[in-house]
Structure formats: C-alpha cells, structure tokens
Coordinates of C-alpha atoms and ligand atoms in Angstrom, one line a residue:
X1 CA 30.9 33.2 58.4
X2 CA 32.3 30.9 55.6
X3 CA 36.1 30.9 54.8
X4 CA 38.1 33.4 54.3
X5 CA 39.5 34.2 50.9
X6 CA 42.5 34.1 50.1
X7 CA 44.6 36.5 48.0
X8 CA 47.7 36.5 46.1
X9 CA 48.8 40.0 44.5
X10 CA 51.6 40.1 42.1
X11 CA 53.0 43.7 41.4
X12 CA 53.0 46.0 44.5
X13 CA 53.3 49.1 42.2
X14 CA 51.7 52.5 43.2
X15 CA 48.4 50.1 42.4
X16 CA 49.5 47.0 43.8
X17 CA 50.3 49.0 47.4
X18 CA 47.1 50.9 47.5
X19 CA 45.3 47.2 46.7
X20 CA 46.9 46.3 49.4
X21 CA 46.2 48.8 52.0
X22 CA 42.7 49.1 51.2
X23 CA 42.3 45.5 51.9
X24 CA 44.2 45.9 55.0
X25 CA 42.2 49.2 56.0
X26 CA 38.9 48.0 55.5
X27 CA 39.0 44.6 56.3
X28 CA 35.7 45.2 59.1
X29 CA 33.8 46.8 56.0
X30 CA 34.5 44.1 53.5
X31 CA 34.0 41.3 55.6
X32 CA 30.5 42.6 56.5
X33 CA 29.6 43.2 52.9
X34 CA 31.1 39.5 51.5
X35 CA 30.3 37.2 54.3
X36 CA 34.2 36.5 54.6
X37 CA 37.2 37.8 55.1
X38 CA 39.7 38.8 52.9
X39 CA 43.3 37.8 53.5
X40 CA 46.3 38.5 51.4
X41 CA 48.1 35.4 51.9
X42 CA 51.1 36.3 49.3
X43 CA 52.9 38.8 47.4
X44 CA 55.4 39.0 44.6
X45 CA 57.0 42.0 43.3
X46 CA 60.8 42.4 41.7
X47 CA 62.0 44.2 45.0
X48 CA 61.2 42.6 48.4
X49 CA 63.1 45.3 50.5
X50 CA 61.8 48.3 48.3
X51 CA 59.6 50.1 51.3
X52 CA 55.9 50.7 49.6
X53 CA 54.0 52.2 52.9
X54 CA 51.8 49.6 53.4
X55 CA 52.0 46.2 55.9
X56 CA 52.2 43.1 54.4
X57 CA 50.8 41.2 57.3
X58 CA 52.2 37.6 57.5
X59 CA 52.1 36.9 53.4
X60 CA 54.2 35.2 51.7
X61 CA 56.9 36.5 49.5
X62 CA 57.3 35.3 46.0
X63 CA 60.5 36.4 44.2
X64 CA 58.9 34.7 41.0
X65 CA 54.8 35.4 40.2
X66 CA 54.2 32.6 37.8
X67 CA 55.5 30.6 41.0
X68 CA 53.2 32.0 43.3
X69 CA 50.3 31.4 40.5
X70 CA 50.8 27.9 40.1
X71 CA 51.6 27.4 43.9
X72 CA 51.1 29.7 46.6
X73 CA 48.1 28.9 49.1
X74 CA 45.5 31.7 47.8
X75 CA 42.0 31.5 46.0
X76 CA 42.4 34.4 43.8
X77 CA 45.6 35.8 42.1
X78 CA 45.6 39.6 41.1
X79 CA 47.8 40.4 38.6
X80 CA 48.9 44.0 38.3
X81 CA 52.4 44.0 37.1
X82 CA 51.5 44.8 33.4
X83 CA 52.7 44.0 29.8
X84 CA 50.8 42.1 26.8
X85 CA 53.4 39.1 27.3
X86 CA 55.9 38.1 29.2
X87 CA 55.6 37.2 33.0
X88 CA 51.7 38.9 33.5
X89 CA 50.7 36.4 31.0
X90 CA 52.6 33.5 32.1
X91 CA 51.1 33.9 35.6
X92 CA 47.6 34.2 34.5
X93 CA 48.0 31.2 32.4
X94 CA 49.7 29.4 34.6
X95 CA 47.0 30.6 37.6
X96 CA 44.0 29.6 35.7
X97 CA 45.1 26.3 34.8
X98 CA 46.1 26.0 38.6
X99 CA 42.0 27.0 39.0
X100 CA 42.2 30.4 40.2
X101 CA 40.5 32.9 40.3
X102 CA 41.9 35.9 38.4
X103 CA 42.0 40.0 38.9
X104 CA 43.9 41.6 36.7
X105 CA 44.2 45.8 35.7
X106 CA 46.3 44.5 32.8
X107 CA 44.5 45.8 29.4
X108 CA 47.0 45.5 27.2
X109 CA 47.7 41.7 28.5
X110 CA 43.0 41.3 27.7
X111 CA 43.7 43.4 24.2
X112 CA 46.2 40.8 23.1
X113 CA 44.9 37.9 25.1
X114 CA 41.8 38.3 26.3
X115 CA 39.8 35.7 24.2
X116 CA 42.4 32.7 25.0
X117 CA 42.5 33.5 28.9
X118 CA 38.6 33.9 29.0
X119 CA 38.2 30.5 27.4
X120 CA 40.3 29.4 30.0
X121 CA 38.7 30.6 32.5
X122 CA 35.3 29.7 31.2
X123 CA 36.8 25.9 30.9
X124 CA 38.3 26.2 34.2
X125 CA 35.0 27.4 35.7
X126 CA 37.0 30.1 37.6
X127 CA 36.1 34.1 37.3
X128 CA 38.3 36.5 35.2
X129 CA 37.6 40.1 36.2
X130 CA 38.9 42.8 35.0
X131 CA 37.3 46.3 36.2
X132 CA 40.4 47.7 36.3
X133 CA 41.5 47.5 33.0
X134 CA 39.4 50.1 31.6
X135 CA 38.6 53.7 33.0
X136 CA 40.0 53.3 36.4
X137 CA 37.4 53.0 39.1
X138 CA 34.2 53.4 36.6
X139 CA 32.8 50.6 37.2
X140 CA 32.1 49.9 33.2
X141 CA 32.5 46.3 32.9
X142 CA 30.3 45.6 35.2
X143 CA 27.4 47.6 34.0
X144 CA 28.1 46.2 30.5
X145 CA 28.3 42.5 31.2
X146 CA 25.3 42.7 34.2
X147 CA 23.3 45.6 34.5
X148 CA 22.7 45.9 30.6
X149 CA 21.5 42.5 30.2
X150 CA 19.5 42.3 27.1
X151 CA 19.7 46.0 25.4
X152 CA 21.9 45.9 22.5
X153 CA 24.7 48.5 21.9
X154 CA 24.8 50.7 19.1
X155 CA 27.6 53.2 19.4
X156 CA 30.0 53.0 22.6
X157 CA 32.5 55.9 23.3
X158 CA 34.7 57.8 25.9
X159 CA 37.7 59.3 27.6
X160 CA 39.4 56.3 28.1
X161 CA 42.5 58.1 29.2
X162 CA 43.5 60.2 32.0
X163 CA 47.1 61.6 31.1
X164 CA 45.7 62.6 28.0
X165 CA 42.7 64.0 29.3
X166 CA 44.6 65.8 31.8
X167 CA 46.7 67.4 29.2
X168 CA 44.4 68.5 27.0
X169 CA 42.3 70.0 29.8
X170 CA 45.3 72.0 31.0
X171 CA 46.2 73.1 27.8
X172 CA 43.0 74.6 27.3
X173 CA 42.3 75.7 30.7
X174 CA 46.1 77.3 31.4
X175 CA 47.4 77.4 28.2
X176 CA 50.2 75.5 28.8
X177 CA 52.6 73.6 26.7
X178 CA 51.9 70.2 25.9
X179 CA 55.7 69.0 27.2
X180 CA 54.6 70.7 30.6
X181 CA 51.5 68.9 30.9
X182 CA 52.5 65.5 30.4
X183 CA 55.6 66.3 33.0
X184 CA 53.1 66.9 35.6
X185 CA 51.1 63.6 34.4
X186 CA 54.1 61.7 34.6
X187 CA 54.5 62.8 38.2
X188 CA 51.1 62.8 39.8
X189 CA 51.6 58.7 38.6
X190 CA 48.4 59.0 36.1
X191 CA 50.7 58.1 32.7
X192 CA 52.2 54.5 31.6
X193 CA 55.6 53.8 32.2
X194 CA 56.3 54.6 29.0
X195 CA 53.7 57.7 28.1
X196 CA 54.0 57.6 24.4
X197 CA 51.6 54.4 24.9
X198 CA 48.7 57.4 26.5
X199 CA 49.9 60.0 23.9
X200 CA 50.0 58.4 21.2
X201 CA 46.3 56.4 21.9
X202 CA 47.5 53.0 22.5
X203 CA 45.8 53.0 26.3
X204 CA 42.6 53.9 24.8
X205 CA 42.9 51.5 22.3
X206 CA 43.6 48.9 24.3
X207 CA 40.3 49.7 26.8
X208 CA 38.4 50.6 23.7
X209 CA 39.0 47.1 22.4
X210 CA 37.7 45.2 25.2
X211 CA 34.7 47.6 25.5
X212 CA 34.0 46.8 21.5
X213 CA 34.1 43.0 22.5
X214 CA 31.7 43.4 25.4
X215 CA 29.2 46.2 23.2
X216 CA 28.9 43.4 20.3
X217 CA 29.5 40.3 21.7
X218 CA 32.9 40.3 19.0
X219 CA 35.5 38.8 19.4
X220 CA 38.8 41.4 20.7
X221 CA 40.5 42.8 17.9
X222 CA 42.8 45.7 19.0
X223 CA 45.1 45.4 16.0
X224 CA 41.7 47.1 13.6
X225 CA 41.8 50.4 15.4
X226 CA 42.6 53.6 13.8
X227 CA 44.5 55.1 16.0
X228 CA 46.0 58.6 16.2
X229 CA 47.4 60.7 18.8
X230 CA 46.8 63.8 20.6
X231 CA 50.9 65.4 20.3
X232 CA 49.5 67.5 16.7
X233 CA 46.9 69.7 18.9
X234 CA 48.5 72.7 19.3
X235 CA 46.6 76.0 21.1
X236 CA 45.4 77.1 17.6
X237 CA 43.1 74.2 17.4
X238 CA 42.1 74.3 20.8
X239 CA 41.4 78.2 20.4
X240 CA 39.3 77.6 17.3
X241 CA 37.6 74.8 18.8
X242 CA 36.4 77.2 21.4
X243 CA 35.3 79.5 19.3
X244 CA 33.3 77.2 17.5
X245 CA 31.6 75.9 20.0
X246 CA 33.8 72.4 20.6
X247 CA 36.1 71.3 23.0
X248 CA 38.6 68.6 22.1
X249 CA 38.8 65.1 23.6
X250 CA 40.7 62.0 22.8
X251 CA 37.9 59.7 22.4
X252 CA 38.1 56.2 21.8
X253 CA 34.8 55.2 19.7
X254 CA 33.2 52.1 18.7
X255 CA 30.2 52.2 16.2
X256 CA 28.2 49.4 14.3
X257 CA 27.7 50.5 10.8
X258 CA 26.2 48.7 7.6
X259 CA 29.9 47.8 6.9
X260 CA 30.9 46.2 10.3
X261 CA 32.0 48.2 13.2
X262 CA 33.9 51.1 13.3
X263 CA 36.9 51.2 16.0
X264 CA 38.7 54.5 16.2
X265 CA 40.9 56.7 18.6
X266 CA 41.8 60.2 17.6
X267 CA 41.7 63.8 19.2
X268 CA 37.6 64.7 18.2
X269 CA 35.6 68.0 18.7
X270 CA 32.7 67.7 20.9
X271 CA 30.0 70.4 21.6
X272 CA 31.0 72.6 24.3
X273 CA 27.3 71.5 25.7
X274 CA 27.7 68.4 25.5
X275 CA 27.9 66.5 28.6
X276 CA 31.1 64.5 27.5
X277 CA 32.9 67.7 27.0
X278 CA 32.3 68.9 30.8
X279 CA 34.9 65.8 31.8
X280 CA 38.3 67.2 32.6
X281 CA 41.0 66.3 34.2
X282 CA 42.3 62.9 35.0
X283 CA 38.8 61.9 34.7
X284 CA 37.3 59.2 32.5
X285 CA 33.8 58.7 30.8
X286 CA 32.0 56.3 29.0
X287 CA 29.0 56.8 27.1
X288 CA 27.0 53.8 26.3
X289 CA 23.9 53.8 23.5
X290 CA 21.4 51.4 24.0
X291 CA 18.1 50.6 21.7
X292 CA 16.4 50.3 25.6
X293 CA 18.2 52.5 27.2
X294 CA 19.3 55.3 25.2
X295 CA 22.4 56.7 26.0
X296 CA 24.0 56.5 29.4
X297 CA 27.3 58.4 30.4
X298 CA 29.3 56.8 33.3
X299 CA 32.3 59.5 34.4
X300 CA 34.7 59.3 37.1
X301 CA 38.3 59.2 38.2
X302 CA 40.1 57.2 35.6
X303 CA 43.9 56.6 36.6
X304 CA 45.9 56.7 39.9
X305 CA 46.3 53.9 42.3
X306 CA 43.2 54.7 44.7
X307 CA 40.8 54.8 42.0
X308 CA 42.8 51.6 40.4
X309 CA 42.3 50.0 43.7
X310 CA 38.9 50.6 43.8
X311 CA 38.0 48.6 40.5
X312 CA 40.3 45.6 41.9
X313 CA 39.5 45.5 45.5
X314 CA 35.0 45.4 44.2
X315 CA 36.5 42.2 41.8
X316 CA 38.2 40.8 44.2
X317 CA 35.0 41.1 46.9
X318 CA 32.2 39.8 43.5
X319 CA 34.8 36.7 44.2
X320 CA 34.3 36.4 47.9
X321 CA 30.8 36.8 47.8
X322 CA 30.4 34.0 45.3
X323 CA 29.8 30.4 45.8
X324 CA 31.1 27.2 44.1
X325 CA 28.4 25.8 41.9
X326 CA 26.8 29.4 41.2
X327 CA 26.7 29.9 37.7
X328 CA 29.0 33.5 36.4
X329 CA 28.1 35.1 33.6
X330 CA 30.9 34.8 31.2
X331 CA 34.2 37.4 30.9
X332 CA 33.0 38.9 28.2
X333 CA 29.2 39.3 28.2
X334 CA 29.2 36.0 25.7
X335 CA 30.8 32.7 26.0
X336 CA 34.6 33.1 25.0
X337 CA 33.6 30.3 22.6
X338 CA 30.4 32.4 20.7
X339 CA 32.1 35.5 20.7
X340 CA 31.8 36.4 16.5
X341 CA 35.0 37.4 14.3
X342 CA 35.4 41.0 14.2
X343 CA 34.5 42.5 11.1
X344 CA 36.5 45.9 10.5
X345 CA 34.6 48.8 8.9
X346 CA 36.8 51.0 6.4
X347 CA 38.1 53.8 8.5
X348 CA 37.5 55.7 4.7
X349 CA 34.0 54.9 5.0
X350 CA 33.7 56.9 7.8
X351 CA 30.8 59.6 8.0
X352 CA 30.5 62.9 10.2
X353 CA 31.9 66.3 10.8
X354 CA 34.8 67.4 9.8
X355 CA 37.2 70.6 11.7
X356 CA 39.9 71.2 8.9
X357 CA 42.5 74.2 9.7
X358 CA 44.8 75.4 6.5
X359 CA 47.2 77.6 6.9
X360 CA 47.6 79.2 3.0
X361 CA 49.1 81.8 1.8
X362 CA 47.6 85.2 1.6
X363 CA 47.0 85.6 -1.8
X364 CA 43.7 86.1 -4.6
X365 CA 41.5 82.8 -5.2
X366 CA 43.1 81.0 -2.7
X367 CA 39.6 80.9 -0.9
X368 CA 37.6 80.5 -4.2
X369 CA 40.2 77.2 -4.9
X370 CA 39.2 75.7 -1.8
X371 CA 36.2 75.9 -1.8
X372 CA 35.8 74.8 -5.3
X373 CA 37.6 71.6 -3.7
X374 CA 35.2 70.8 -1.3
X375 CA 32.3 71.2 -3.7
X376 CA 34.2 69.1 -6.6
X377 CA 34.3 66.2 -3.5
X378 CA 30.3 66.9 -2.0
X379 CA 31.5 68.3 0.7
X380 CA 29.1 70.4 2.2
X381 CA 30.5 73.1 4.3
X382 CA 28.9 74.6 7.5
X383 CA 31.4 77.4 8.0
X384 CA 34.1 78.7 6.1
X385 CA 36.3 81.7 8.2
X386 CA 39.3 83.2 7.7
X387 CA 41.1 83.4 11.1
X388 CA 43.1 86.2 12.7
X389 CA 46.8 86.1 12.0
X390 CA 47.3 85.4 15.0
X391 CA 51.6 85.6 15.4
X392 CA 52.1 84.0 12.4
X393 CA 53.6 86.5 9.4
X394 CA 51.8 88.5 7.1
X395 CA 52.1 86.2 4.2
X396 CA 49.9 83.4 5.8
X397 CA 46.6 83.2 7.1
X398 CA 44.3 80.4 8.5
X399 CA 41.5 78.9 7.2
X400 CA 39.1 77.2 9.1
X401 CA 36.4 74.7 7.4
X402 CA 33.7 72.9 9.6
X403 CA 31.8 70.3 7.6
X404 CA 28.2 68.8 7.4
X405 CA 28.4 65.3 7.6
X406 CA 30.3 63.7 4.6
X407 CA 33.3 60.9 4.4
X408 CA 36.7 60.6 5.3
X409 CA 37.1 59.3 1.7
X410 CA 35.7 62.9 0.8
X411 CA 37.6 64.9 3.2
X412 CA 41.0 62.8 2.5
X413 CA 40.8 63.3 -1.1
X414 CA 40.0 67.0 -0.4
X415 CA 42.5 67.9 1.4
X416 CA 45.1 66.0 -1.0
X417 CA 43.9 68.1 -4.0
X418 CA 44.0 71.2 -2.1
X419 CA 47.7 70.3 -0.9
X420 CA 48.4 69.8 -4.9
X421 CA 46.8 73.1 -5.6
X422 CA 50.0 74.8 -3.9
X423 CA 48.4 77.1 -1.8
X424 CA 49.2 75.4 1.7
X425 CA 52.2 76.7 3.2
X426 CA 51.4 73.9 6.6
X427 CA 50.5 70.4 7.3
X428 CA 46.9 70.7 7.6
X429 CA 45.2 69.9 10.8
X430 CA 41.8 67.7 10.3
X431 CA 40.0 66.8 13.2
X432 CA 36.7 64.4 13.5
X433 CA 33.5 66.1 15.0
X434 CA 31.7 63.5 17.3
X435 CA 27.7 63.7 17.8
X436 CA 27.3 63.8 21.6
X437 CA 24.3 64.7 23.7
Ligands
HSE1 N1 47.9 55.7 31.8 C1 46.5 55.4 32.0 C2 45.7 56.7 31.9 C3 46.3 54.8 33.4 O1 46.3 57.8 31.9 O2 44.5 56.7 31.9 C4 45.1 54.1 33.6 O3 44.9 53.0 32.6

C-alpha cells in the first residue's frame, strides 16, 4: 500500500461538505480502487464554527486558502470556493507553484484563466483536473481529453445548465411561471449564487468555453460567445414549439465552420424526437460529433453537491492512483503551450433554422408583406400559420414562421424590415433551430 494522499479542500460549501463526506464515507472503497488512502489533511472555509454535517476528522483549519495552498502538509489542493479572480485564483496560483496537485469545480476561474494555470501546471509537472467544472458529474472531460484520443470534433453541444434546464422543463411540463421556477432552483441549491449568471447563459458559457478548447485544441476564449438568455421564453413559445414538433433548450454550441468556430448560447428548438430533447430536469447533456465516432450524447445529473462531488472525488482518486514520473496527458487535450488562437466565426454568418413569432396587427396584407420580406431576403420558409388568439385582444394575432436553413444576416435583416413595415404591434421572438439526432 503506498502512501496515503493527502488532501486539502478549500470551500466547504453545499459541494465542498458533500466532497468531504464522501471521502470520509467511502474511504474502504476508494482505498481499494487507488492503492492508497485518501486523507483530508486540511480545510479552509470563511466560517470555522458554521456546522456543515460532515466530520472533519483531525484536519487542519486554514482561516486563509492561499495559506493553506502555499503551506499546509497535503498533496492535492481542491479548490471549490468559486469566482474568476480573487482568492480561488490566488490559491491555485499560489498551489501550483508550491507543486500541487490541483482540483478545482471552478469554471469561471478555467474560462478566464484556464490557459495560464494549465501552463503552470504543465511546467510544474503537477495535474490540473477539472471534472467538475462542466456538467456536474458527467464525466465529460475525461472522455474528451482520454477516451477520444485521435477522432477530431466537429460540432460539440449541450445542456450545460441545470437551473435553466430545470426551468424550462417545468415551464413546459406545469406551466408555471418562470419567477416560480427559478425560486425552487434557488432552493433545491442547483443555481449560482447569483442566478442571473444561469439565466442569463453565462454558466454555460463559461463550460462551453472550456469544452471548445478541448473539441479544437483552441486556445479558451469565453469573451467570443454569443450569448443570450432564456428570461424572453414565455408559454407562447413553448406552446408553439410543441406544436411544431420542438422543445426548447438552452444549449450551449460549438461548431467549426469555413469561417472559424462558431461559439453560441441561446434558448434553441430541438425536435421533440430528438434524444437531446428527452433531458429534463436538473439534468445535463453533452453531445459530442466525431469524424470516428459519430455523435455520442453523454447525459446525467448536472448541478447539486452529490453529483459535484462525484466529478471531484474521481479527480481527486486519477491523482492517487498516479505515480511520479508517469507521463499525464496535458489539461487540455494539447500542451497549454500548442493550444492555437481562437478564431471567432461571425455570429451573422450563422446558418440553420429559424422559429420567428410576430405578433401583428389584424389587418389586410399584413401576411402578404411578410412574406414578401422573407422572399426579398431568400428566406425560404417551411411553415407560415397564423396562431389562435390565444388571450391576446382581437386586434392582434400571431404569426408563426419556421425557416429552411438560411442566415442570421438573412433573418436579422428580415425581421428589421418587417419591424419598419409597421405592422408589428410586439418585440418579435426569434429562436435558432438546432439539428439534433
Ligand atoms: N448553477 C449551475 C447549474 C451549477 O445550474 O448548472 C453547476 O455548474
């Protein structure tokens, strides 16, 4: 039996605890599958009286993280307290020059930082793993940077969120209010501290980033993601989704084009077939396409401190069952050093499916003069309905286009003229159709 291994975790959040009692709980199992045991030899979070559930065994406290990176007695330090900057980056700094090992849930910290701390790591000859950090317990990274050796990505995408997913699915599913949802996201501990971060597509921006990295061997570039939020999908778009045979997700969606790639989060239709739209609930997926492979879809619980814990506690065993002078495979699939600059492709540039809902007033040629916009743009339509009024007065009505596959340029430009043409009484609602097996 070699050593044991020795652990320091920084943040005992609703993660951070769970981390820790599953270490604690299944020390027998662990120590049978690694060779070793696994000891958490200290801890630092902001309140050492705060009562989290969980024994601490004999660690040592830490009032101050980057402290305990730089100088507590531990092999690995797992960082889960969170943030791009501030003290989660200072620690992991400060542990990997120390020559740590490194576990970290942080995404935001790898979207801002990720290339600079891998370098680091890589220099250091120490492992930075990161499971975690995107789609809960799905164990994502792995597969990417081991099990797909040699197939090349073309098109990666998923649920990256959970809160978001959650609310969409119970909006559809209960027709509830999109307030109500998020309130019981918020409590079942599935949203960010601050939740305009899920809402509003950071969170899957942030994961989707370090997926693109790892899909292209790129370097991370969160800041080139069109981003847009899920808080404009009301029921009538989920409604006439349905009945148009989608369902909508917030995907996050990385593409190589002729341009460069293509990083985008926004609410998308997806067939009501397809095996991405069966994925409700808190759960994540991740659909990888591979010239040897084809497409693979990975799905399972994406948020919450168990399934967090899972992710961290597997990293944190790949570490014990390593051994000095065995050659890792670098953090990101490539050396940190080879990675490529990202090259952004024009979100205008674009090209799929289009959902557009109009709400116009009720009057002669108002169908005529849309249509006559979509033609004037070659846009080629797939459907064209007039909706039921629904509760909406007598005045108005609804006007639902589906498009074949054109460009946002096209559809942009579109929807601008019709806006000129006067006969919109509403913001319109566009939303991106997504091909999906
Ligand atoms: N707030 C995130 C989610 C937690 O809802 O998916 C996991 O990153």
């Amino acid at each position: 039996m070699g050593e044991a291994l020795r652990v320091g975790i920084a943040g005992l959040g609703t993660v951070g605890a769970s981390v820790a009692r599953v270490l604690s709980e299944k020390t027998a199992e662990l120590t049978r599958q690694c060779g070793r045991e696994i000891v958490v030899t200290a801890v630092s979070a902001r309140d050492r009286a705060k009562d989290r559930g969980v024994s601490l065994g004999d660690a040592q406290w830490f009032d101050d993280p980057v402290e305990m990176a730089r100088s507590a007695p531990i092999d690995v330090f797992v960082e889960l307290i969170g943030g791009e900057n501030g003290t989660a980056y200072a620690c992991v700094k400060a542990a990997l020059e120390a020559g740590r090992h490194v576990v970290t849930a942080n995404k935001a910290l790898l979207a801002a930082h990720g290339v600079a701390i891998a370098q680091a790591a890589e220099k250091e000859g120490v492992l930075l793993n990161y499971e975690a950090a995107v789609a809960g317990g799905i164990p994502v990274i792995k597969t990417m940077r081991e099990a797909l050796a040699g197939n090349a990505v073309t098109r990666v995408f998923g649920i990256l969120n959970g809160t978001c997913n959650y609310i969409l699915t119970r909006m559809e599913q209960d027709g509830l209010s999109f307030a109500e949802c998020l309130e019981e996201a918020q409590r079942l501990g599935y949203a960010e501290a601050d939740p305009t971060f899920d809402i509003e597509g950071q969170d899957t921006a942030h994961k989707l980033a370090i997926l693109t990295s790892l899909a292209f061997g790129s370097e991370i570039s969160a800041g080139d993601i069109y981003l847009e939020g899920i808080a404009n999908i009301t029921q009538a778009d989920i409604r006439a989704a349905a009945e148009l045979g989608y369902r909508i997700k917030l995907l996050g969606v990385a593409q190589k084009t002729e341009s460069g790639i293509e990083q985008r989060v926004h609410p998308t239709m997806v067939p009501t077939s397809s095996v991405i739209a069966q994925v409700h609930g808190v759960t994540n997926a991740v659909a990888i396409e591979t010239d040897i492979l084809g497409e693979l879809l990975l799905s399972g619980p994406g948020a919450g401190g168990e399934a967090t814990a899972s992710a961290v506690v597997g990293d944190i065993a790949d570490i014990a069952k390593s051994r000095p002078g065995f050659q890792h495979g670098p953090v990101f699939g490539w050396p940190a050093r080879e990675l490529t600059p990202y090259k952004r492709a024009r979100m205008r540039a674009h090209a799929g499916g289009y959902f557009i809902r109009l709400t116009v007033a009720d009057r002669t040629g108002v169908f005529a003069a849309i249509a006559r916009r979509m033609a004037d743009n070659d846009i080629s339509l797939e459907s064209i309905v007039q909706h039921a009024n629904g509760d909406m007065a007598d005045d108005r009505k609804t006007v639902i286009l589906v498009t074949h596959e054109t460009t946002e340029a096209a559809v942009r430009k579109a929807v601008k003229e019709m806006t000129a043409d006067g006969h919109l009484v509403d913001t319109p609602q566009v939303i991106r159709i997504e091909r999906a097996e």
